[in-house]
């Protein structure tokens, strides 16, 4: 199954955009007001930081189903890569949040030869020696018909670019295309401006020490058509972003391997960071001092115990994360673990073989984050975790595929720590042999509103565990817990499949009793959906449920 999934998933390769508003930049960046773009949208919710931790929603649970999705307006979150090197292919990808996913992208204005991927918003173009600039305007349309446009200018120049080549370079070189640097640690010693761009050419780049990003170009990309390997050589922290980094960063197109704690450690970093089209693997935690301190490929350190964001507009997009081992029998491990993150997007990633942890863990004070179109399998003991250690809310989890196994049936955990959690939208996911596990914060006044709609729950009997669609940690509030589950498809090879269990006693409730409590009134139970047998569990585009239930939608085209 693992091999089939990876074979059938396309990981796009390209140079893509950053996320934030960044002023006073030179070659690599252009200041933007992405968050202030005008949208022709019916939505009136600002979705901005001023709404975080706002008034408690007192809508009765029976009315929650009417507000199925977030209501966030369409918004481009990003900063443009505004420089292109002559005769080197230029890539960019627009990142959008809000509205109703999936989106369709279209170029309204572009230089000759530029193409756009209609589903992802990725663009590619090779400027010539004679080009000096290009004006680009893109339009995004969501599934409800709302539109938003963004325009920027690309300057064609050799200024502000640096190159590194492990085979032919030398760290005493000026770092040009003809005379590249040789090592990443050597580049760091140059203390180059954060507004510049570094192309890393094919080869292997062992790190001799942690890379401090305050001394590096902000955009670090694989040279087009290559996938350089960054070997962390079992460093505890491979890349460090703290408050001294004064620019957004992008890591694009690498294979990164062999870390003993955290590949990327964000510690009070105030701008945005993007990880796109990378393959990160092999974290092996052997130090007992690190085992309980959240080993991760991407980690943000905790600064607050309130819904006040520290890190905003992080993008984790189109990567593979796999092979994490924690020598302790503990669950403080995830492909990435976030504290204090808001207004961020995690999409199009494949995450697997996470031992004693989660595919991802939005652990504490996460607000207005979107997790969509990811694949998670062979994680243990759970897939996607929203822990609410202190606060959590306005989280959207949609169009993901989770595949359970004998050690892992919690597809999505909601509220497993003492803080409150509210406004969680779980829709259009395909969950194979997996459970949505509700924790213990339901007695808290601010815990409310969980919309679960248009998902497929598929229990095929191949896992040697008692899979259930739901588990509830607080049976005293079942039926009055703010959960609005409706318009889902449930199927099990066991015709007497219970819907939910709760408490230490393992008490169970079947579908008819579940409906009597007001849940899933318009959902189906017992009609087997026709999913593909190639390991991707996809619906056929000709299936009437395609695009309505579960994760599937059109892949788009280049045009």
Coordinates of C-alpha atoms in Angstrom, one line a residue:
X1 CA 0.0 0.0 0.0
X2 CA 2.8 2.5 0.9
X3 CA 4.5 2.0 -2.5
X4 CA 1.2 2.4 -4.4
X5 CA 0.3 5.6 -2.7
X6 CA 3.7 7.2 -3.3
X7 CA 3.6 6.0 -6.9
X8 CA 0.2 7.4 -7.6
X9 CA 0.7 10.8 -6.0
X10 CA 2.3 13.5 -8.1
X11 CA 4.7 15.8 -6.3
X12 CA 5.1 19.0 -8.3
X13 CA 8.6 20.6 -8.5
X14 CA 9.0 24.3 -8.8
X15 CA 10.2 27.6 -7.3
X16 CA 7.3 29.0 -5.4
X17 CA 6.1 32.1 -3.5
X18 CA 6.6 33.1 0.1
X19 CA 3.9 34.2 2.6
X20 CA 3.7 37.5 4.4
X21 CA 3.9 41.2 3.9
X22 CA 7.6 42.2 3.7
X23 CA 8.8 45.8 3.2
X24 CA 12.1 47.3 2.1
X25 CA 13.2 44.3 0.1
X26 CA 15.7 44.2 -2.8
X27 CA 16.2 41.6 -5.5
X28 CA 14.2 38.6 -4.3
X29 CA 11.0 40.1 -2.9
X30 CA 8.3 42.7 -3.5
X31 CA 6.1 44.2 -0.8
X32 CA 2.5 43.2 -1.1
X33 CA -0.8 43.8 0.6
X34 CA -2.1 40.2 0.0
X35 CA -4.1 40.4 3.2
X36 CA -5.9 43.5 2.0
X37 CA -6.9 42.4 -1.5
X38 CA -10.4 43.1 -2.6
X39 CA -12.6 40.1 -3.2
X40 CA -15.9 39.8 -5.0
X41 CA -17.1 37.6 -2.2
X42 CA -20.4 37.1 -0.4
X43 CA -18.5 36.4 2.9
X44 CA -18.4 39.2 5.5
X45 CA -16.1 37.6 8.1
X46 CA -12.7 39.2 8.2
X47 CA -10.9 36.2 9.5
X48 CA -8.2 38.5 10.7
X49 CA -6.2 38.5 13.9
X50 CA -8.6 40.9 15.5
X51 CA -11.2 38.1 15.6
X52 CA -9.0 35.6 17.3
X53 CA -10.4 34.7 20.7
X54 CA -13.5 36.9 20.1
X55 CA -16.9 36.6 21.6
X56 CA -18.2 33.1 22.4
X57 CA -20.6 31.8 19.6
X58 CA -23.9 31.1 21.2
X59 CA -25.6 29.6 18.1
X60 CA -27.6 26.5 19.2
X61 CA -26.0 23.2 18.1
X62 CA -29.1 22.4 15.9
X63 CA -28.3 25.4 13.7
X64 CA -24.6 24.7 13.3
X65 CA -25.1 22.7 10.1
X66 CA -26.3 25.8 8.3
X67 CA -22.8 27.3 8.6
X68 CA -20.9 24.4 7.1
X69 CA -17.7 26.0 6.3
X70 CA -15.5 28.7 7.7
X71 CA -16.9 31.9 6.1
X72 CA -13.4 33.2 5.7
X73 CA -13.0 35.5 2.7
X74 CA -10.6 34.6 -0.1
X75 CA -7.1 35.8 0.6
X76 CA -3.8 35.5 -1.1
X77 CA -1.2 35.0 1.6
X78 CA 2.2 35.4 0.2
X79 CA 5.0 37.5 -1.0
X80 CA 6.0 37.6 -4.6
X81 CA 9.3 36.2 -6.0
X82 CA 9.9 39.4 -8.0
X83 CA 13.2 38.5 -9.6
X84 CA 14.0 36.0 -12.4
X85 CA 17.5 35.1 -13.7
X86 CA 17.9 35.2 -17.5
X87 CA 17.6 31.7 -19.1
X88 CA 16.8 29.9 -15.8
X89 CA 13.2 28.7 -15.5
X90 CA 11.1 30.8 -13.1
X91 CA 8.6 29.1 -10.8
X92 CA 6.0 30.6 -8.5
X93 CA 3.0 29.3 -6.7
X94 CA 0.1 31.4 -5.3
X95 CA -1.2 30.3 -2.0
X96 CA -4.8 31.1 -1.1
X97 CA -6.9 30.6 2.0
X98 CA -10.6 31.1 2.7
X99 CA -13.5 30.8 0.4
X100 CA -14.7 27.3 -0.6
X101 CA -11.9 24.9 -1.7
X102 CA -10.9 23.7 -4.3
X103 CA -9.9 26.7 -6.4
X104 CA -9.4 27.4 -10.0
X105 CA -6.5 29.7 -11.1
X106 CA -6.3 31.7 -14.3
X107 CA -3.7 34.1 -15.7
X108 CA -5.2 37.4 -16.7
X109 CA -1.9 39.0 -17.7
X110 CA 1.4 37.3 -18.4
X111 CA 4.5 37.3 -20.6
X112 CA 4.6 35.1 -23.7
X113 CA 5.3 31.5 -22.8
X114 CA 4.2 31.7 -19.1
X115 CA 1.9 28.8 -18.0
X116 CA -0.3 28.3 -14.9
X117 CA -1.5 25.1 -13.3
X118 CA -5.3 25.6 -12.9
X119 CA -5.6 23.7 -9.6
X120 CA -2.5 24.6 -7.7
X121 CA -1.8 28.2 -9.0
X122 CA 1.8 27.2 -9.9
X123 CA 3.3 29.2 -12.7
X124 CA 6.4 28.6 -14.8
X125 CA 8.3 30.7 -17.4
X126 CA 11.8 31.0 -18.8
X127 CA 12.9 34.6 -19.4
X128 CA 15.4 35.3 -22.2
X129 CA 18.5 37.5 -22.1
X130 CA 16.4 40.2 -23.8
X131 CA 13.7 40.3 -21.2
X132 CA 13.8 43.1 -18.6
X133 CA 10.5 42.7 -16.7
X134 CA 7.1 41.0 -16.9
X135 CA 3.7 42.0 -15.5
X136 CA 1.7 39.1 -14.0
X137 CA -2.0 39.2 -12.9
X138 CA -3.7 36.1 -11.6
X139 CA -7.3 35.4 -10.8
X140 CA -8.5 32.7 -8.3
X141 CA -12.1 31.4 -8.3
X142 CA -13.4 29.3 -5.4
X143 CA -16.0 26.5 -5.7
X144 CA -18.8 29.0 -4.7
X145 CA -17.9 31.3 -7.6
X146 CA -16.1 34.0 -5.5
X147 CA -13.1 35.6 -7.2
X148 CA -10.0 37.5 -6.2
X149 CA -7.1 38.9 -8.3
X150 CA -3.5 39.7 -7.6
X151 CA -0.9 41.5 -9.8
X152 CA 2.9 42.0 -9.5
X153 CA 6.0 42.6 -11.6
X154 CA 8.9 40.3 -12.2
X155 CA 12.3 41.9 -12.9
X156 CA 14.7 39.9 -15.0
X157 CA 18.2 40.5 -13.6
X158 CA 21.4 38.8 -12.5
X159 CA 21.5 41.1 -9.4
X160 CA 20.7 39.6 -6.0
X161 CA 21.3 36.0 -7.0
X162 CA 23.9 33.6 -5.6
X163 CA 24.8 30.0 -6.5
X164 CA 26.4 27.0 -4.7
X165 CA 27.8 23.9 -6.2
X166 CA 29.2 21.1 -4.1
X167 CA 31.3 19.7 -6.9
X168 CA 32.8 22.7 -8.7
X169 CA 32.4 25.5 -6.2
X170 CA 34.7 27.1 -3.7
X171 CA 33.7 29.1 -0.6
X172 CA 36.2 31.7 -1.5
X173 CA 34.4 32.4 -4.8
X174 CA 32.0 35.3 -5.3
X175 CA 29.0 33.0 -5.6
X176 CA 28.1 33.7 -9.2
X177 CA 26.8 31.2 -11.7
X178 CA 30.2 30.9 -13.2
X179 CA 32.0 30.9 -9.8
X180 CA 29.7 29.4 -7.2
X181 CA 30.2 28.7 -3.5
X182 CA 30.7 25.1 -2.3
X183 CA 28.9 24.6 1.0
X184 CA 25.9 26.0 2.8
X185 CA 28.0 26.7 6.0
X186 CA 30.3 28.6 3.7
X187 CA 27.4 30.6 2.4
X188 CA 26.3 31.4 6.0
X189 CA 29.8 32.8 6.7
X190 CA 29.3 35.4 4.0
X191 CA 26.3 37.0 5.9
X192 CA 24.4 37.7 2.7
X193 CA 21.3 39.9 2.7
X194 CA 18.0 38.1 3.5
X195 CA 16.4 39.7 0.5
X196 CA 18.5 37.7 -2.0
X197 CA 18.1 34.4 -3.7
X198 CA 20.3 31.3 -3.4
X199 CA 20.2 28.6 -6.1
X200 CA 21.6 25.2 -4.8
X201 CA 22.9 23.0 -7.7
X202 CA 22.8 19.2 -7.8
X203 CA 24.9 17.4 -5.3
X204 CA 25.1 16.5 -1.6
X205 CA 25.6 19.2 1.0
X206 CA 26.6 17.9 4.5
X207 CA 26.2 20.4 7.3
X208 CA 29.1 21.0 9.6
X209 CA 26.9 23.0 12.0
X210 CA 23.4 24.4 12.3
X211 CA 22.4 27.0 9.7
X212 CA 21.4 30.3 11.3
X213 CA 19.0 31.9 8.8
X214 CA 19.8 35.5 9.9
X215 CA 23.0 35.1 7.9
X216 CA 21.5 33.5 4.8
X217 CA 19.5 34.5 1.7
X218 CA 15.8 34.4 2.4
X219 CA 15.0 32.3 -0.7
X220 CA 16.9 29.0 -0.9
X221 CA 15.9 26.9 -3.9
X222 CA 17.1 23.8 -5.7
X223 CA 18.4 24.8 -9.2
X224 CA 15.5 23.9 -11.6
X225 CA 15.5 20.3 -12.6
X226 CA 17.7 19.1 -9.7
X227 CA 17.0 17.8 -6.2
X228 CA 20.1 18.6 -4.0
X229 CA 20.5 16.5 -0.8
X230 CA 21.1 18.3 2.5
X231 CA 22.6 15.9 5.0
X232 CA 22.2 17.2 8.5
X233 CA 24.7 14.6 9.8
X234 CA 22.6 14.0 12.9
X235 CA 22.7 17.6 14.1
X236 CA 20.0 18.4 16.8
X237 CA 18.8 21.5 14.9
X238 CA 19.6 21.8 11.2
X239 CA 18.1 25.2 10.4
X240 CA 17.4 27.9 13.0
X241 CA 15.0 30.8 12.6
X242 CA 14.8 33.2 15.6
X243 CA 13.9 36.9 16.1
X244 CA 17.1 38.1 14.5
X245 CA 15.8 36.9 11.0
X246 CA 14.1 40.0 9.5
X247 CA 12.8 38.6 6.3
X248 CA 10.5 35.8 5.1
X249 CA 12.1 32.5 4.0
X250 CA 11.5 29.8 1.4
X251 CA 13.0 26.3 1.3
X252 CA 12.2 24.7 -2.1
X253 CA 13.0 21.5 -3.9
X254 CA 15.4 19.7 -1.6
X255 CA 15.9 16.2 -0.1
X256 CA 16.8 16.7 3.6
X257 CA 18.0 13.8 5.7
X258 CA 19.5 12.6 9.0
X259 CA 18.6 14.8 12.0
X260 CA 18.5 13.8 15.6
X261 CA 15.9 16.4 16.9
X262 CA 14.5 19.2 14.7
X263 CA 15.1 19.9 11.1
X264 CA 13.7 23.4 11.4
X265 CA 13.4 25.2 14.7
X266 CA 11.4 28.5 14.8
X267 CA 12.1 30.4 18.0
X268 CA 10.3 33.8 18.1
X269 CA 10.6 34.3 14.3
X270 CA 8.2 37.1 13.3
X271 CA 7.9 36.8 9.5
X272 CA 6.6 33.9 7.3
X273 CA 8.3 30.7 6.2
X274 CA 7.4 28.4 3.4
X275 CA 8.5 24.7 2.8
X276 CA 7.6 23.5 -0.6
X277 CA 8.4 20.5 -2.8
X278 CA 10.9 19.0 -0.3
X279 CA 11.5 15.4 0.8
X280 CA 12.4 15.3 4.5
X281 CA 13.2 12.0 6.2
X282 CA 15.1 10.2 8.9
X283 CA 14.8 11.7 12.3
X284 CA 16.2 9.3 14.9
X285 CA 15.9 10.6 18.5
X286 CA 18.4 8.8 20.8
X287 CA 19.1 11.6 23.4
X288 CA 16.7 11.1 26.3
X289 CA 16.7 14.9 26.9
X290 CA 15.1 15.4 23.5
X291 CA 12.6 12.5 23.6
X292 CA 9.8 14.5 25.4
X293 CA 10.6 17.9 23.7
X294 CA 8.6 17.5 20.5
X295 CA 11.0 16.2 17.9
X296 CA 9.8 17.4 14.5
X297 CA 10.7 18.2 10.9
X298 CA 9.3 21.7 11.5
X299 CA 8.8 23.0 15.0
X300 CA 7.6 26.4 16.5
X301 CA 8.5 27.1 20.1
X302 CA 5.8 28.1 22.6
X303 CA 5.6 31.7 23.7
X304 CA 2.0 32.4 24.8
X305 CA -0.8 30.6 26.6
X306 CA -3.5 32.6 24.8
X307 CA -5.0 33.0 21.3
X308 CA -2.3 35.6 20.4
X309 CA -0.3 34.5 17.4
X310 CA 3.5 34.5 17.4
X311 CA 4.0 32.8 14.0
X312 CA 1.7 33.7 11.1
X313 CA 1.4 32.7 7.4
X314 CA 3.4 29.6 7.5
X315 CA 3.0 27.4 4.4
X316 CA 3.9 23.7 4.3
X317 CA 3.1 22.7 0.7
X318 CA 3.7 19.7 -1.5
X319 CA 6.3 17.9 0.6
X320 CA 7.0 14.4 1.7
X321 CA 7.8 13.7 5.4
X322 CA 8.7 10.2 6.6
X323 CA 10.7 8.0 8.9
X324 CA 10.7 9.4 12.4
X325 CA 11.8 7.3 15.3
X326 CA 11.6 8.2 19.0
X327 CA 13.3 5.8 21.3
X328 CA 11.0 6.6 24.2
X329 CA 7.5 5.1 24.3
X330 CA 5.8 8.5 24.1
X331 CA 3.7 10.5 21.7
X332 CA 5.7 13.8 21.8
X333 CA 6.7 13.6 18.2
X334 CA 5.1 14.7 14.9
X335 CA 6.2 15.5 11.4
X336 CA 5.6 19.1 12.5
X337 CA 4.5 20.5 15.8
X338 CA 3.1 24.0 16.1
X339 CA 2.6 26.3 19.0
X340 CA 1.1 29.8 18.6
X341 CA 0.6 29.5 14.8
X342 CA -2.2 31.3 12.9
X343 CA -3.5 32.0 9.4
X344 CA -1.3 29.3 7.9
X345 CA -1.9 26.6 5.2
X346 CA -0.7 23.0 5.1
X347 CA -1.6 21.3 1.8
X348 CA -0.6 18.6 -0.7
X349 CA 1.8 16.8 1.6
X350 CA 2.4 13.1 2.0
X351 CA 3.3 12.1 5.6
X352 CA 4.0 8.5 6.7
X353 CA 5.9 6.3 9.1
X354 CA 5.9 8.5 12.1
X355 CA 6.6 6.3 15.0
X356 CA 5.1 7.2 18.4
X357 CA 3.6 10.4 17.1
X358 CA 1.4 12.2 14.6
X359 CA 1.5 13.2 11.0
X360 CA 0.9 16.8 12.3
X361 CA 0.2 18.3 15.6
X362 CA -1.4 21.8 15.9
X363 CA -0.7 21.6 19.6
X364 CA -1.5 24.9 21.3
X365 CA -3.0 28.3 20.5
X366 CA -3.5 27.5 16.8
X367 CA -6.1 29.8 15.1
X368 CA -7.4 30.2 11.5
X369 CA -5.2 27.4 10.1
X370 CA -6.1 25.2 7.1
X371 CA -5.0 21.6 6.6
X372 CA -6.1 20.3 3.2
X373 CA -5.4 17.6 0.6
X374 CA -2.7 15.8 2.6
X375 CA -2.1 12.0 2.8
X376 CA -1.3 10.5 6.2
X377 CA -0.6 6.8 6.9
X378 CA 1.6 4.6 9.1
X379 CA 1.6 7.0 11.9
X380 CA 1.3 5.8 15.5
X381 CA -0.8 6.4 17.5
X382 CA -2.7 9.1 15.5
X383 CA -2.8 11.1 12.3
X384 CA -3.9 14.8 12.7
X385 CA -3.9 16.3 16.2
X386 CA -5.5 19.5 17.5
X387 CA -4.6 19.3 21.1
X388 CA -5.9 22.6 22.6
X389 CA -3.2 22.6 25.3
X390 CA -4.4 26.1 26.2
X391 CA -6.6 27.4 23.4
X392 CA -7.5 26.3 19.8
X393 CA -10.0 27.5 17.2
X394 CA -11.1 28.3 13.7
X395 CA -9.3 25.2 12.2
X396 CA -10.3 23.8 8.8
X397 CA -9.4 20.1 8.0
X398 CA -10.6 19.2 4.6
X399 CA -9.9 16.9 1.6
X400 CA -7.3 14.8 3.4
X401 CA -6.8 11.0 3.1
X402 CA -6.1 9.1 6.3
X403 CA -5.3 5.4 6.3
X404 CA -5.4 3.6 9.7
X405 CA -3.4 0.6 10.7
X406 CA -3.3 -1.8 13.6
X407 CA -1.5 0.7 15.8
X408 CA -3.2 3.8 14.6
X409 CA -6.9 4.4 14.2
X410 CA -7.2 8.0 15.5
X411 CA -7.4 9.9 12.2
X412 CA -8.2 13.2 13.8
X413 CA -7.9 14.1 17.5
X414 CA -9.8 17.1 18.7
X415 CA -9.2 18.6 22.1
X416 CA -7.0 16.1 24.0
X417 CA -5.5 18.6 26.5
X418 CA -7.1 20.9 29.1
X419 CA -7.7 24.0 27.0
X420 CA -10.8 25.0 25.2
X421 CA -11.3 24.4 21.4
X422 CA -14.0 25.9 19.1
X423 CA -15.0 26.3 15.5
X424 CA -13.5 23.3 13.9
X425 CA -14.5 22.4 10.4
X426 CA -13.9 18.8 9.3
X427 CA -15.2 18.3 5.8
X428 CA -14.6 16.3 2.6
X429 CA -12.0 13.9 4.1
X430 CA -11.7 10.3 3.2
X431 CA -11.0 8.3 6.4
X432 CA -10.0 4.6 6.0
X433 CA -10.2 2.5 9.2
X434 CA -10.0 5.7 11.3
X435 CA -11.7 7.5 14.1
X436 CA -12.4 11.2 15.0
X437 CA -11.5 11.2 18.7
X438 CA -13.0 14.0 20.8
X439 CA -11.2 14.7 24.0
X440 CA -12.2 16.2 27.3
X441 CA -12.7 19.9 27.0
X442 CA -16.5 19.9 26.4
X443 CA -17.3 21.0 29.9
X444 CA -15.5 24.3 29.2
X445 CA -17.7 27.3 28.4
X446 CA -15.7 28.3 25.3
X447 CA -15.6 24.8 23.7
X448 CA -18.2 24.7 20.9
X449 CA -19.0 24.2 17.3
X450 CA -17.6 21.2 15.4
X451 CA -18.9 20.8 11.9
X452 CA -18.3 17.3 10.4
X453 CA -19.7 17.1 6.9
X454 CA -19.3 15.5 3.5
X455 CA -16.7 13.0 4.7
X456 CA -16.3 9.3 3.8
X457 CA -15.7 6.9 6.7
X458 CA -14.7 3.5 5.3
X459 CA -14.0 0.5 7.6
X460 CA -13.0 -2.5 5.6
X461 CA -12.2 -5.0 8.3
X462 CA -8.5 -5.4 7.3
X463 CA -7.2 -3.7 10.5
X464 CA -7.0 -5.9 13.6
X465 CA -8.6 -3.2 15.8
X466 CA -12.2 -2.1 16.6
X467 CA -12.4 0.9 14.3
X468 CA -15.2 3.4 15.0
X469 CA -16.1 6.6 13.2
X470 CA -16.2 8.5 16.6
X471 CA -14.8 8.3 20.1
X472 CA -16.0 10.7 22.8
X473 CA -14.1 11.4 26.0
X474 CA -17.0 13.1 27.8
X475 CA -20.2 11.0 27.6
X476 CA -22.1 13.4 29.8
X477 CA -22.5 15.9 27.0
X478 CA -23.2 13.6 24.0
X479 CA -26.1 15.2 22.1
X480 CA -25.3 18.6 23.6
X481 CA -21.6 18.9 22.7
X482 CA -21.8 21.4 19.8
X483 CA -21.0 18.7 17.2
X484 CA -22.9 19.0 13.9
X485 CA -22.3 15.8 12.0
X486 CA -24.3 15.5 8.8
X487 CA -24.2 14.6 5.1
X488 CA -21.5 12.0 5.6
X489 CA -21.0 8.5 4.1
X490 CA -20.4 5.7 6.5
X491 CA -19.6 2.1 5.4
X492 CA -18.3 -0.9 7.3
X493 CA -17.8 -4.5 6.4
X494 CA -19.5 -5.2 9.7
X495 CA -23.2 -4.5 9.2
X496 CA -23.7 -4.0 13.0
X497 CA -20.8 -1.5 13.1
X498 CA -21.1 0.8 16.2
X499 CA -20.9 4.5 15.4
X500 CA -19.4 5.8 18.6
X501 CA -17.8 4.7 21.9
X502 CA -17.1 6.7 25.0
X503 CA -15.6 6.5 28.4
X504 CA -13.3 3.9 29.9
X505 CA -16.0 1.3 29.8
X506 CA -16.1 1.4 26.0
X507 CA -19.9 1.9 25.9
X508 CA -21.1 2.0 22.3
X509 CA -24.0 3.4 20.2
X510 CA -25.1 2.1 16.8
X511 CA -26.2 4.4 13.9
X512 CA -29.9 4.5 14.7
X513 CA -29.2 5.6 18.3
X514 CA -26.7 8.1 17.0
X515 CA -29.3 9.6 14.7
X516 CA -31.9 9.8 17.5
X517 CA -29.5 12.2 19.3
X518 CA -29.6 14.5 16.3
X519 CA -26.4 13.5 14.5
X520 CA -26.1 12.6 10.8
X521 CA -29.8 13.0 10.0
X522 CA -29.0 13.1 6.2
X523 CA -26.0 10.8 6.2
X524 CA -25.9 7.3 4.7
X525 CA -24.8 4.1 6.5
X526 CA -24.2 0.7 5.0
X527 CA -24.0 1.7 1.3
X528 CA -20.5 0.9 0.1
X529 CA -18.8 3.7 -1.8
X530 CA -16.8 2.6 -4.9
X531 CA -13.2 3.6 -4.0
X532 CA -10.2 2.7 -6.1
X533 CA -8.1 -0.4 -5.2
X534 CA -4.7 1.2 -6.1
X535 CA -4.0 2.4 -2.6
X536 CA -5.3 6.0 -3.2
X537 CA -8.9 5.2 -2.2
X538 CA -10.2 7.6 -4.8
X539 CA -13.6 8.0 -6.3
X540 CA -13.9 7.9 -10.1
X541 CA -14.7 11.3 -11.7
X542 CA -17.8 9.6 -13.2
X543 CA -19.1 8.7 -9.7
X544 CA -21.9 11.1 -8.7
X545 CA -20.3 11.4 -5.2
X546 CA -17.1 12.7 -6.8
X547 CA -16.4 16.3 -5.5
X548 CA -19.2 16.1 -3.1
X549 CA -18.1 13.5 -0.5
X550 CA -14.6 12.6 0.5
X551 CA -11.3 14.1 -0.7
X552 CA -11.4 13.9 -4.5
X553 CA -11.6 16.8 -7.0
X554 CA -10.2 17.7 -10.4
X555 CA -6.4 17.7 -10.6
X556 CA -6.4 20.7 -13.0
X557 CA -4.2 21.2 -16.0
X558 CA -1.3 23.4 -17.2
X559 CA -2.4 26.1 -19.6

